[in-house]
Amino acid sequence: MANTQLSHHNFRPIPAVHVTSHRLSPTKPTTTRLPLQYFKNKSSTLKLGADQKHIKWAIGLSLVDQSPPKSTVDVERLVGFLYDDLPHLFDDQGIDRTAYDEVVKFRDPITKHDTISGYLFNITLLKTLFRPEFQLHWVKQLRMYKTPDLESPKYQILKRTANFEVRKYTPFIVVEANGDKLAGSTGFNDVTGYIFGKNSRSEKIPMTTPVFTQAFDAELSKVSIQVVLPLEKDISSLPDPNQGTISLRKVEGGIAAVLKFSGRATEDIVREKEKALRSSLINDGLKPKTGCLFARYNDPGRTRSFVMRNEVLIWLEEFSLD
């Protein structure tokens, strides 16, 4: 499986390419992701075919400054290039290697390479020895998520699948108030008011991420909005809320399945993601609990929607790595 890493504070969309090559047997395909990427400091150029036209498609984005970047990516043209270029991976023409960054990490059960040169050498070897049959299935743009540099609940990833990941959360404390919708903001000013000093000791508490909204029933109608408190805090030593509408609660942690998605989430989108996650869990033989949590990691007023990190979490009754 190909893997890429970001350098400095710049990134651009990576079209993920799903390809299948048959090595020794047509009944045992090997699937890989081949990234097209230019991780440079400023901007890069993609050569497109024989006409040598160029597209500048660098996006500069500081991981600290959340001012909106301006994208110059022509994604449709880029995807079209990949559909034209990659089918030639194993034929005599070959792919246009000048369109790909030299730094490419490729891993499969047999080989590993850290450069496009090494990867193409492996392709040449396969072509010479096995004459593989090659099929390009699809090309799509992978999402990038931007997480603020704030404290968040601690968890360990136990498993990743194509549709979700399973995490083991350690206990954490939340300040919460009644909400109205999973994607709503009712009660947000009350819970943030508590950490900004509207409490019995006028104590200011550092901001964390994410902001949770939790639905406790199957209809996702009974909702609370929550802000996570710093992990070093103990519930017995925290100041009391000034308002009777908010409360402190310790979440005992446990095993949760998580579906990530980006963009500005509406109520319909969040409910659709919850249904998709629950369906995936049931299909995989897992036992999801009633209700869910919706996690928002970014300030919607300062973050471009396409890098906003959102998650739907569903607690599991039980989980085994077997």
XYZ file of C-alpha atoms in Angstrom:
322
model
C 0.000 0.000 0.000
C 1.427 3.364 -0.978
C 1.690 5.944 1.749
C 2.720 9.589 1.729
C 3.770 11.983 4.462
C 3.335 15.754 4.683
C 6.372 17.962 4.996
C 6.560 21.532 6.267
C 3.088 23.128 6.501
C 1.814 22.685 2.976
C -0.387 20.106 1.407
C -2.466 19.488 -1.648
C -5.158 16.992 -2.528
C -3.870 13.494 -3.286
C -5.850 11.556 -5.866
C -5.988 7.984 -4.600
C -5.831 5.440 -7.365
C -7.287 1.970 -6.950
C -5.471 -0.410 -9.246
C -5.238 -4.172 -9.531
C -2.320 -6.150 -10.928
C -2.268 -9.907 -11.361
C 1.175 -11.256 -10.565
C 1.445 -15.028 -10.587
C -2.200 -15.954 -10.753
C -5.229 -14.103 -12.166
C -7.193 -15.285 -9.131
C -4.964 -13.460 -6.641
C -4.917 -9.719 -7.402
C -2.750 -7.269 -5.514
C -4.364 -3.926 -4.726
C -2.309 -0.796 -4.188
C -2.732 2.965 -3.910
C -0.448 5.030 -6.097
C -0.303 8.706 -5.041
C 0.200 11.609 -7.389
C 1.734 14.292 -5.235
C 3.972 17.344 -5.087
C 4.913 18.240 -1.511
C 7.010 21.310 -2.104
C 7.406 24.516 -0.104
C 5.703 26.832 -2.562
C 4.190 25.494 -5.752
C 4.700 22.669 -8.207
C 3.967 21.903 -11.813
C 2.176 18.915 -13.282
C 2.963 18.097 -16.901
C -0.084 16.866 -18.737
C 0.564 14.594 -21.700
C 2.153 15.523 -24.988
C 0.898 19.114 -25.021
C 3.097 19.849 -21.955
C 0.470 22.160 -20.489
C 1.014 22.993 -16.857
C -1.185 23.299 -13.814
C -0.043 24.880 -10.588
C -1.862 22.948 -7.895
C -0.083 23.752 -4.647
C -2.113 24.773 -1.629
C -0.220 26.505 1.167
C -1.856 26.037 4.540
C -0.271 26.844 7.871
C -1.146 24.339 10.570
C -1.367 27.225 13.035
C -2.872 30.060 11.014
C -6.399 29.041 10.050
C -6.881 31.778 7.450
C -8.623 30.297 4.389
C -6.311 29.064 1.629
C -7.091 29.574 -2.016
C -7.069 26.366 -4.023
C -5.770 26.384 -7.575
C -6.389 22.681 -8.078
C -8.114 21.561 -11.256
C -9.182 18.245 -9.768
C -11.234 17.079 -12.754
C -8.313 17.601 -15.097
C -5.945 15.897 -12.674
C -8.217 12.869 -12.337
C -8.614 12.747 -16.118
C -4.829 12.697 -16.465
C -4.592 9.736 -14.077
C -7.260 7.804 -15.959
C -5.249 8.356 -19.174
C -1.795 7.737 -17.683
C -2.063 4.846 -15.241
C -3.398 2.193 -17.651
C 0.074 2.363 -19.251
C 1.812 1.263 -16.026
C 2.625 -2.212 -17.373
C 2.667 -1.614 -21.141
C 5.544 -0.529 -23.386
C 4.618 3.160 -23.155
C 4.750 3.321 -19.357
C 3.506 6.167 -17.167
C 4.786 9.744 -17.316
C 7.098 9.591 -14.312
C 7.795 13.342 -14.511
C 4.269 13.944 -13.188
C 4.999 12.156 -9.908
C 7.041 13.241 -6.923
C 10.259 11.313 -6.403
C 9.347 10.717 -2.727
C 6.738 7.948 -2.753
C 6.392 5.327 -0.050
C 5.173 1.984 -1.376
C 4.515 -1.114 0.736
C 3.099 -4.519 -0.080
C 3.616 -7.919 1.590
C 6.744 -8.600 -0.494
C 8.469 -5.312 -1.317
C 8.849 -1.747 -0.090
C 10.148 1.367 -1.834
C 10.558 5.016 -0.785
C 10.988 6.578 -4.218
C 9.125 6.593 -7.515
C 12.320 5.207 -9.089
C 12.240 2.177 -6.816
C 8.550 1.668 -7.391
C 8.917 1.789 -11.180
C 11.909 -0.560 -10.973
C 9.612 -3.006 -9.192
C 7.000 -2.528 -11.921
C 9.630 -3.262 -14.590
C 10.670 -6.420 -12.761
C 7.089 -7.624 -12.495
C 6.498 -6.810 -16.142
C 9.574 -8.788 -17.208
C 8.982 -11.834 -15.032
C 5.225 -12.239 -14.930
C 3.568 -10.192 -17.711
C 0.828 -9.091 -15.295
C -2.656 -8.123 -16.385
C -3.405 -4.633 -15.096
C -6.786 -2.972 -14.467
C -7.494 0.554 -13.205
C -10.724 0.560 -11.187
C -11.159 4.118 -9.951
C -9.480 7.378 -9.050
C -10.735 9.589 -6.252
C -9.515 12.515 -4.173
C -8.524 11.677 -0.595
C -9.674 14.008 2.158
C -7.306 15.990 4.353
C -8.333 16.755 7.920
C -7.105 19.626 10.024
C -7.101 19.155 13.802
C -6.467 22.175 16.069
C -3.461 22.028 18.370
C -5.633 21.541 21.446
C -5.930 18.758 23.992
C -8.463 16.045 23.190
C -9.593 12.781 24.824
C -6.954 10.054 24.742
C -7.604 6.896 22.789
C -5.858 3.913 21.242
C -6.781 2.725 17.755
C -7.544 -0.994 17.923
C -8.650 -1.625 14.356
C -9.112 0.130 11.022
C -11.472 -0.950 8.269
C -12.490 0.630 4.972
C -15.547 2.207 6.648
C -14.572 2.960 10.261
C -11.972 2.612 12.970
C -12.329 1.165 16.464
C -10.857 3.121 19.383
C -10.374 2.459 23.076
C -10.996 5.705 24.999
C -9.650 6.470 28.446
C -12.049 8.259 30.858
C -12.599 12.006 30.445
C -14.790 14.724 31.948
C -17.301 16.885 30.105
C -19.322 19.951 30.966
C -22.680 19.606 29.254
C -26.031 21.249 28.649
C -29.198 20.267 26.835
C -29.035 20.581 23.055
C -31.599 20.433 20.298
C -29.987 18.648 17.317
C -26.901 16.575 16.644
C -25.540 19.260 14.320
C -27.012 22.106 16.380
C -25.334 24.642 18.648
C -28.007 25.160 21.318
C -26.308 25.198 24.723
C -22.823 25.860 23.331
C -22.531 29.321 24.908
C -23.537 27.883 28.271
C -20.851 25.158 28.339
C -18.121 27.420 26.962
C -19.159 30.085 29.464
C -18.257 27.631 32.234
C -14.682 27.192 30.990
C -14.310 30.922 30.283
C -14.878 31.704 33.974
C -18.611 31.630 34.594
C -18.286 29.202 37.488
C -18.187 29.297 41.296
C -14.498 30.293 41.396
C -14.407 32.426 38.238
C -11.730 29.973 37.103
C -10.729 29.939 33.460
C -10.146 26.456 32.058
C -8.167 25.780 28.851
C -10.180 25.065 25.723
C -10.044 21.537 24.310
C -11.375 19.754 21.262
C -13.729 18.328 20.056
C -17.142 19.733 20.893
C -19.473 16.747 21.280
C -23.188 16.510 20.752
C -24.576 13.243 22.066
C -27.864 11.563 21.237
C -29.029 9.132 23.913
C -31.977 7.479 22.176
C -32.527 5.479 18.989
C -34.383 8.367 17.335
C -31.423 10.701 18.022
C -33.845 13.191 19.558
C -32.608 13.550 23.157
C -29.377 15.528 22.746
C -26.754 17.152 24.967
C -23.873 19.395 23.917
C -20.530 18.840 25.639
C -17.087 20.367 25.966
C -14.283 18.067 27.129
C -12.259 19.325 30.094
C -8.459 18.957 30.355
C -7.355 15.457 31.315
C -5.485 16.558 34.450
C -8.731 17.852 35.965
C -10.506 15.810 38.627
C -14.263 16.139 38.844
C -14.146 16.595 42.624
C -11.813 19.590 42.374
C -13.568 21.441 39.550
C -15.553 24.592 40.330
C -19.322 24.285 40.407
C -21.325 25.674 37.487
C -23.124 28.972 38.062
C -26.064 27.866 35.928
C -28.460 25.108 36.845
C -28.793 24.211 33.156
C -25.240 22.833 32.906
C -23.519 19.988 34.731
C -20.247 18.101 35.005
C -20.027 14.405 34.171
C -17.284 11.805 33.996
C -17.355 9.664 30.856
C -15.952 6.257 31.715
C -14.504 5.702 28.272
C -14.693 2.362 26.534
C -14.687 1.038 22.983
C -16.161 3.184 20.216
C -16.439 2.838 16.468
C -15.687 6.057 14.598
C -16.510 7.314 11.115
C -14.560 10.372 9.941
C -15.735 12.887 7.381
C -14.922 16.451 6.378
C -17.004 19.449 5.426
C -19.660 21.581 7.054
C -22.062 19.066 8.569
C -25.818 19.507 8.455
C -28.284 17.508 10.525
C -29.162 15.343 7.534
C -25.499 14.596 6.821
C -24.764 13.623 10.436
C -27.793 11.335 10.600
C -26.809 9.766 7.280
C -23.289 9.107 8.597
C -24.712 7.593 11.792
C -26.905 5.215 9.786
C -23.988 4.246 7.548
C -21.708 3.562 10.530
C -24.350 1.567 12.392
C -25.056 -0.498 9.281
C -21.334 -1.223 8.799
C -20.983 -2.316 12.421
C -23.947 -4.679 12.240
C -22.708 -6.120 8.939
C -19.329 -6.780 10.590
C -20.975 -8.616 13.477
C -20.364 -5.873 16.077
C -22.911 -4.703 18.658
C -23.453 -0.936 18.600
C -25.122 0.744 21.570
C -28.124 3.034 21.276
C -27.427 6.642 20.342
C -24.229 8.263 19.089
C -21.860 11.197 19.464
C -21.062 13.806 16.834
C -17.602 15.362 17.245
C -16.629 18.731 15.740
C -12.930 19.607 15.950
C -12.744 22.997 14.197
C -13.953 26.541 14.622
C -16.458 26.866 11.733
C -15.834 30.603 11.514
C -12.085 30.230 10.901
C -11.698 26.930 9.052
C -12.369 26.105 5.420
C -15.051 23.450 5.198
C -13.050 21.000 3.094
C -10.487 20.474 5.882
C -12.920 20.460 8.815
C -12.623 17.272 10.840
C -15.910 15.680 11.856
C -16.591 12.295 13.426
C -19.563 10.157 14.342
C -18.885 7.811 17.271
C -20.966 4.862 18.434
C -20.089 3.036 21.642
C -19.838 -0.740 21.309
C -21.299 -3.315 23.694
C -18.204 -5.465 23.341
C -15.232 -5.829 21.056
C -12.546 -8.438 20.442
C -9.525 -8.326 18.166
C -10.045 -11.979 17.261
